[in-house]
Amino acid sequence: MKILDGKTLAKKIEDKVLSQTELLKEETGRVPGLAVILVGNDPASQAYVSMKKKACDRVGFYSVTHEMPKNISQDAIENTITMMNNNPNIDGILIQLPLPAQIDTTKLLELVSPNKDVDGFHPYNVGRLTTGLDGFVPCTPLGVMEIFKEYDIDLKGKNCVVVGASNIVGKPMAALLLNANATVEICHIFTDDLKKHTLNADIILVGVGVINLIKEDMVKDGAIIIDIGINRAENGKLVGDVDYENVAQKCSYITPVPGGVGPMTISMLLSNTLKAAQLHSKANS
Ligand code: GUN
């Protein structure tokens, strides 16, 4: 069994983003800029936003966080997004999800300018991804694809089972795998007999937020396991959705939690923001 070390790969990608950012600054004077919208005081969202901001600082990006109270109006968030859409110093806009119940999330995601949509959540970019065109791709599944590339894992014809059908992870993950010529199944909360599906899989990718969902009797020998879950166990430790100790004995490759997919998400946000800045600098030259 080999560990897929996302932490080391994320650092390598971050170093590349840093040097390309220096180059962009030298050649165009442009500093990549990221605006983050954070609503309410959910500790997990606050922690993610703080990690994203620190990562921006490390690679020399400009970043600004718009913190808003939980009872903020739809109009107020929309005004902020419009301002950021029109601000030439901002290349990427990220709305940390989930948002409070009174907010129409879809309407906000559609308001973000597609060329600043570094999370890849705008329907324009979702459409480009499913058609196999270049665009902005959601950071977590994009990070998983980078792991496959780094470890020379060929996806062509592989049976991939994606567990979880969210717009943020499961659906874009499936689209990327399909674009790489894998055979893809998506399982979700209404799937009858999950084990029947996972037992067939060459690659299992799971991100649903259920501790120990994937157990050793659900995995065939030599399978590749990508654990996209992040959960806080009762003892306070961070764990994924896979029963790691037992499943690791059976598989050929596995991502640990922490240190697997998580760090890749942040480095892909940096990489998407740099890409946006490079596109904007070309458009303005
Ligand atoms: N909430 C959970 N994951 C994500 C993500 O990748 N991006 C944003 N914006 N919010 C999230």
Coordinates of C-alpha atoms and ligand atoms in Angstrom, one line a residue:
M1 CA 0.0 0.0 0.0
K2 CA 1.3 3.4 -0.9
I3 CA 0.2 6.7 0.7
L4 CA -0.8 9.5 -1.7
D5 CA 0.9 12.4 -0.1
G6 CA -1.2 15.4 -0.8
K7 CA 0.6 17.6 1.7
T8 CA 4.0 17.3 -0.1
L9 CA 2.4 17.7 -3.6
A10 CA 0.4 20.8 -2.4
K11 CA 3.7 22.4 -1.2
K12 CA 5.3 21.7 -4.6
I13 CA 2.4 23.3 -6.4
E14 CA 2.4 26.2 -4.0
D15 CA 6.1 26.8 -4.8
K16 CA 5.3 26.8 -8.5
V17 CA 2.5 29.3 -8.0
L18 CA 4.9 31.5 -6.0
S19 CA 7.5 31.6 -8.7
Q20 CA 4.9 32.2 -11.4
T21 CA 3.4 35.0 -9.3
E22 CA 6.8 36.6 -9.1
L23 CA 7.1 36.4 -12.8
L24 CA 3.7 37.9 -13.4
K25 CA 4.5 40.8 -11.1
E26 CA 7.8 41.4 -12.9
E27 CA 6.4 41.2 -16.4
T28 CA 3.1 43.0 -15.9
G29 CA 3.1 44.7 -12.4
R30 CA 0.0 42.7 -11.7
V31 CA -0.5 41.1 -8.2
P32 CA -3.2 38.3 -8.2
G33 CA -6.1 39.3 -6.0
L34 CA -8.6 37.1 -4.2
A35 CA -11.8 38.4 -2.5
V36 CA -13.5 36.0 0.0
I37 CA -17.0 36.5 1.3
L38 CA -17.6 34.9 4.7
V39 CA -21.1 35.1 6.2
G40 CA -21.8 34.3 9.8
N41 CA -19.5 32.6 12.4
D42 CA -19.5 29.0 11.6
P43 CA -16.1 27.8 13.1
A44 CA -15.4 25.4 10.2
S45 CA -16.0 28.1 7.6
Q46 CA -13.9 30.6 9.6
A47 CA -11.1 28.1 9.8
Y48 CA -11.2 27.4 6.0
V49 CA -11.2 31.1 5.2
S50 CA -8.3 31.7 7.5
M51 CA -6.3 28.9 5.8
K52 CA -7.1 30.3 2.4
K53 CA -6.0 33.8 3.4
K54 CA -2.7 32.5 4.9
A55 CA -2.0 30.6 1.7
C56 CA -2.6 33.8 -0.3
D57 CA -0.1 35.6 1.9
R58 CA 2.5 32.8 1.4
V59 CA 2.5 33.1 -2.4
G60 CA 2.3 36.9 -2.5
F61 CA -1.3 37.4 -3.5
Y62 CA -3.5 40.4 -2.4
S63 CA -6.5 39.1 -0.5
V64 CA -9.5 40.7 1.2
T65 CA -12.1 39.0 3.3
H66 CA -15.6 40.5 3.5
E67 CA -17.0 39.3 6.8
M68 CA -20.7 39.7 7.1
P69 CA -23.1 38.9 10.0
K70 CA -25.4 35.9 9.8
N71 CA -28.5 38.0 9.3
I72 CA -27.1 39.9 6.3
S73 CA -29.5 40.6 3.4
Q74 CA -29.3 39.1 0.0
D75 CA -29.0 42.6 -1.5
A76 CA -26.0 43.4 0.7
I77 CA -24.1 40.3 -0.5
E78 CA -25.1 41.0 -4.1
N79 CA -23.7 44.5 -3.9
T80 CA -20.4 43.3 -2.6
I81 CA -20.1 40.7 -5.4
T82 CA -20.9 43.4 -8.0
M83 CA -18.3 45.6 -6.5
M84 CA -15.7 42.8 -6.6
N85 CA -16.8 42.0 -10.2
N86 CA -15.9 45.6 -11.1
N87 CA -12.8 45.9 -9.1
P88 CA -9.7 45.5 -11.4
N89 CA -7.5 44.5 -8.4
I90 CA -9.6 41.4 -7.8
D91 CA -9.0 38.3 -10.0
G92 CA -10.9 35.8 -8.0
I93 CA -14.1 35.8 -5.9
L94 CA -14.9 33.0 -3.5
I95 CA -18.1 32.8 -1.5
Q96 CA -17.5 30.4 1.4
L97 CA -20.4 27.9 1.6
P98 CA -22.7 27.0 3.1
L99 CA -24.7 30.3 3.5
P100 CA -27.5 31.0 6.0
A101 CA -31.0 29.7 5.0
Q102 CA -32.4 33.2 4.1
I103 CA -29.8 33.6 1.3
D104 CA -30.4 32.4 -2.3
T105 CA -27.0 30.7 -2.9
T106 CA -27.6 29.9 -6.5
K107 CA -28.4 33.5 -7.4
L108 CA -25.1 34.6 -5.7
L109 CA -23.0 32.0 -7.5
E110 CA -24.6 33.1 -10.8
L111 CA -23.7 36.8 -10.1
V112 CA -20.0 36.1 -9.8
S113 CA -18.3 37.0 -13.1
P114 CA -17.4 33.7 -14.7
N115 CA -13.8 34.9 -15.4
K116 CA -13.4 35.5 -11.6
D117 CA -15.1 32.3 -10.6
V118 CA -12.1 30.6 -9.0
D119 CA -14.3 28.1 -7.2
G120 CA -15.8 26.9 -10.5
F121 CA -19.3 27.0 -9.2
H122 CA -20.9 29.3 -11.8
P123 CA -23.1 27.4 -14.2
Y124 CA -21.0 28.7 -17.1
N125 CA -17.9 27.0 -15.8
V126 CA -19.9 23.9 -14.8
G127 CA -21.1 23.7 -18.4
R128 CA -17.6 24.1 -19.7
L129 CA -16.4 21.3 -17.4
T130 CA -19.1 18.9 -18.5
T131 CA -18.4 19.6 -22.2
G132 CA -14.6 19.1 -21.6
L133 CA -13.7 22.8 -22.3
D134 CA -11.2 24.8 -20.4
G135 CA -12.6 26.9 -17.6
F136 CA -12.4 27.1 -13.8
V137 CA -12.8 23.7 -12.1
P138 CA -13.8 23.3 -8.5
C139 CA -10.7 23.1 -6.3
T140 CA -11.2 19.8 -4.4
P141 CA -11.8 17.5 -7.4
L142 CA -9.1 19.4 -9.4
G143 CA -6.7 18.6 -6.5
V144 CA -7.6 14.9 -6.7
M145 CA -6.8 14.9 -10.5
E146 CA -3.4 16.5 -9.7
I147 CA -2.8 13.6 -7.3
F148 CA -3.5 11.1 -10.0
K149 CA -1.2 13.0 -12.4
E150 CA 1.7 13.1 -9.8
Y151 CA 1.5 9.4 -9.1
D152 CA 1.0 8.4 -12.8
I153 CA -2.3 6.8 -12.1
D154 CA -4.0 6.1 -15.5
L155 CA -7.7 6.5 -15.4
K156 CA -8.6 5.3 -18.9
G157 CA -11.2 2.5 -18.6
K158 CA -11.0 2.3 -14.8
N159 CA -14.2 1.7 -12.9
C160 CA -14.5 4.7 -10.6
V161 CA -17.2 5.0 -8.0
V162 CA -17.8 8.5 -6.6
V163 CA -19.7 8.4 -3.3
G164 CA -21.4 11.8 -2.8
A165 CA -23.2 13.9 -5.5
S166 CA -22.7 17.4 -4.3
N167 CA -22.1 20.3 -6.7
I168 CA -18.8 21.1 -4.9
V169 CA -17.2 17.7 -5.0
G170 CA -19.1 14.6 -6.3
K171 CA -20.6 16.0 -9.6
P172 CA -17.4 17.9 -10.8
M173 CA -15.3 14.9 -9.7
A174 CA -17.4 12.6 -11.8
A175 CA -17.1 15.0 -14.8
L176 CA -13.3 15.1 -14.5
L177 CA -13.0 11.4 -14.3
L178 CA -15.3 10.9 -17.3
N179 CA -13.3 13.5 -19.3
A180 CA -10.2 11.3 -18.5
N181 CA -12.0 8.4 -20.1
A182 CA -12.8 6.5 -16.8
T183 CA -16.1 4.6 -16.4
V184 CA -17.9 6.5 -13.7
E185 CA -20.7 5.7 -11.3
I186 CA -22.1 8.2 -8.8
C187 CA -23.5 6.8 -5.5
H188 CA -25.4 9.0 -3.0
I189 CA -27.7 8.9 -0.1
F190 CA -30.5 7.1 -2.0
T191 CA -28.2 4.5 -3.5
D192 CA -29.4 1.0 -2.6
D193 CA -26.6 -1.3 -1.4
L194 CA -23.5 0.9 -1.6
K195 CA -21.2 -2.0 -1.1
K196 CA -22.4 -3.7 -4.3
H197 CA -21.1 -0.7 -6.2
T198 CA -17.8 0.0 -4.3
L199 CA -16.8 -3.7 -4.4
N200 CA -16.6 -3.3 -8.2
A201 CA -14.5 -0.2 -8.1
D202 CA -10.9 0.1 -9.2
I203 CA -11.0 3.6 -7.6
I204 CA -13.3 4.7 -4.8
L205 CA -13.6 8.5 -4.2
V206 CA -15.7 9.4 -1.2
G207 CA -16.7 12.7 0.3
V208 CA -19.9 12.7 2.2
G209 CA -18.9 13.5 5.8
V210 CA -19.7 10.1 7.4
I211 CA -17.0 8.6 9.6
N212 CA -16.0 5.0 8.6
L213 CA -18.6 4.9 5.8
I214 CA -16.1 2.8 3.6
K215 CA -15.1 -0.3 5.4
E216 CA -12.7 -3.1 4.4
D217 CA -15.4 -5.5 3.3
M218 CA -16.6 -2.8 0.7
V219 CA -13.2 -2.6 -1.0
K220 CA -11.7 -5.0 -3.5
D221 CA -8.0 -6.0 -3.2
G222 CA -5.7 -3.5 -4.8
A223 CA -8.3 -0.7 -5.2
I224 CA -7.3 3.0 -5.0
I225 CA -8.9 5.0 -2.2
I226 CA -9.4 8.7 -2.4
D227 CA -10.8 10.0 0.9
I228 CA -12.4 13.5 0.5
G229 CA -14.2 13.5 3.8
I230 CA -13.2 15.7 6.7
N231 CA -14.8 14.9 10.0
R232 CA -14.0 15.7 13.6
A233 CA -14.0 12.4 15.6
E234 CA -15.2 12.2 19.2
N235 CA -11.5 12.3 20.4
G236 CA -11.1 15.6 18.5
K237 CA -8.9 14.1 15.8
L238 CA -9.6 14.9 12.1
V239 CA -10.7 11.8 10.2
G240 CA -12.1 11.1 6.7
D241 CA -15.0 8.9 5.5
V242 CA -12.8 5.8 5.2
D243 CA -12.0 3.3 8.0
Y244 CA -8.3 4.0 7.2
E245 CA -6.6 1.4 9.5
N246 CA -8.4 -1.5 8.0
V247 CA -8.9 -0.4 4.4
A248 CA -5.3 0.6 4.0
Q249 CA -4.3 -3.1 4.4
K250 CA -6.3 -4.0 1.2
C251 CA -5.7 -1.2 -1.2
S252 CA -2.8 -0.2 -3.5
Y253 CA -3.0 3.5 -2.8
I254 CA -4.8 5.6 -0.3
T255 CA -5.0 9.3 0.7
P256 CA -4.6 10.0 4.4
V257 CA -6.8 12.4 6.4
P258 CA -5.3 14.9 7.2
G259 CA -2.5 15.3 4.6
G260 CA -4.3 13.9 1.5
V261 CA -6.9 15.8 -0.5
G262 CA -7.4 18.7 2.0
P263 CA -4.1 20.6 1.3
M264 CA -4.6 20.1 -2.4
T265 CA -7.9 22.1 -2.3
I266 CA -6.0 25.1 -1.0
S267 CA -3.2 24.8 -3.6
M268 CA -5.8 24.5 -6.4
L269 CA -7.5 27.7 -5.2
L270 CA -4.1 29.4 -5.5
S271 CA -3.5 27.9 -8.9
N272 CA -7.0 29.0 -10.1
T273 CA -6.5 32.5 -8.8
L274 CA -3.2 32.8 -10.6
K275 CA -4.8 31.5 -13.8
A276 CA -7.5 34.2 -13.5
A277 CA -4.8 36.9 -13.0
Q278 CA -2.9 35.6 -16.0
L279 CA -6.0 35.7 -18.1
H280 CA -6.9 39.2 -16.9
S281 CA -3.4 40.5 -17.6
K282 CA -3.6 39.1 -21.1
A283 CA -7.0 40.6 -21.7
N284 CA -5.8 44.1 -20.6
S285 CA -2.5 44.1 -22.6
Ligands
GUN1 N1 -17.5 24.9 1.5 C1 -17.0 23.6 1.5 N2 -16.1 23.5 0.5 C2 -16.0 24.6 -0.1 C3 -15.3 25.0 -1.3 O1 -14.5 24.3 -1.9 N3 -15.5 26.3 -1.7 C4 -16.3 27.1 -1.0 N4 -16.5 28.4 -1.5 N5 -17.0 26.8 0.0 C5 -16.9 25.5 0.5

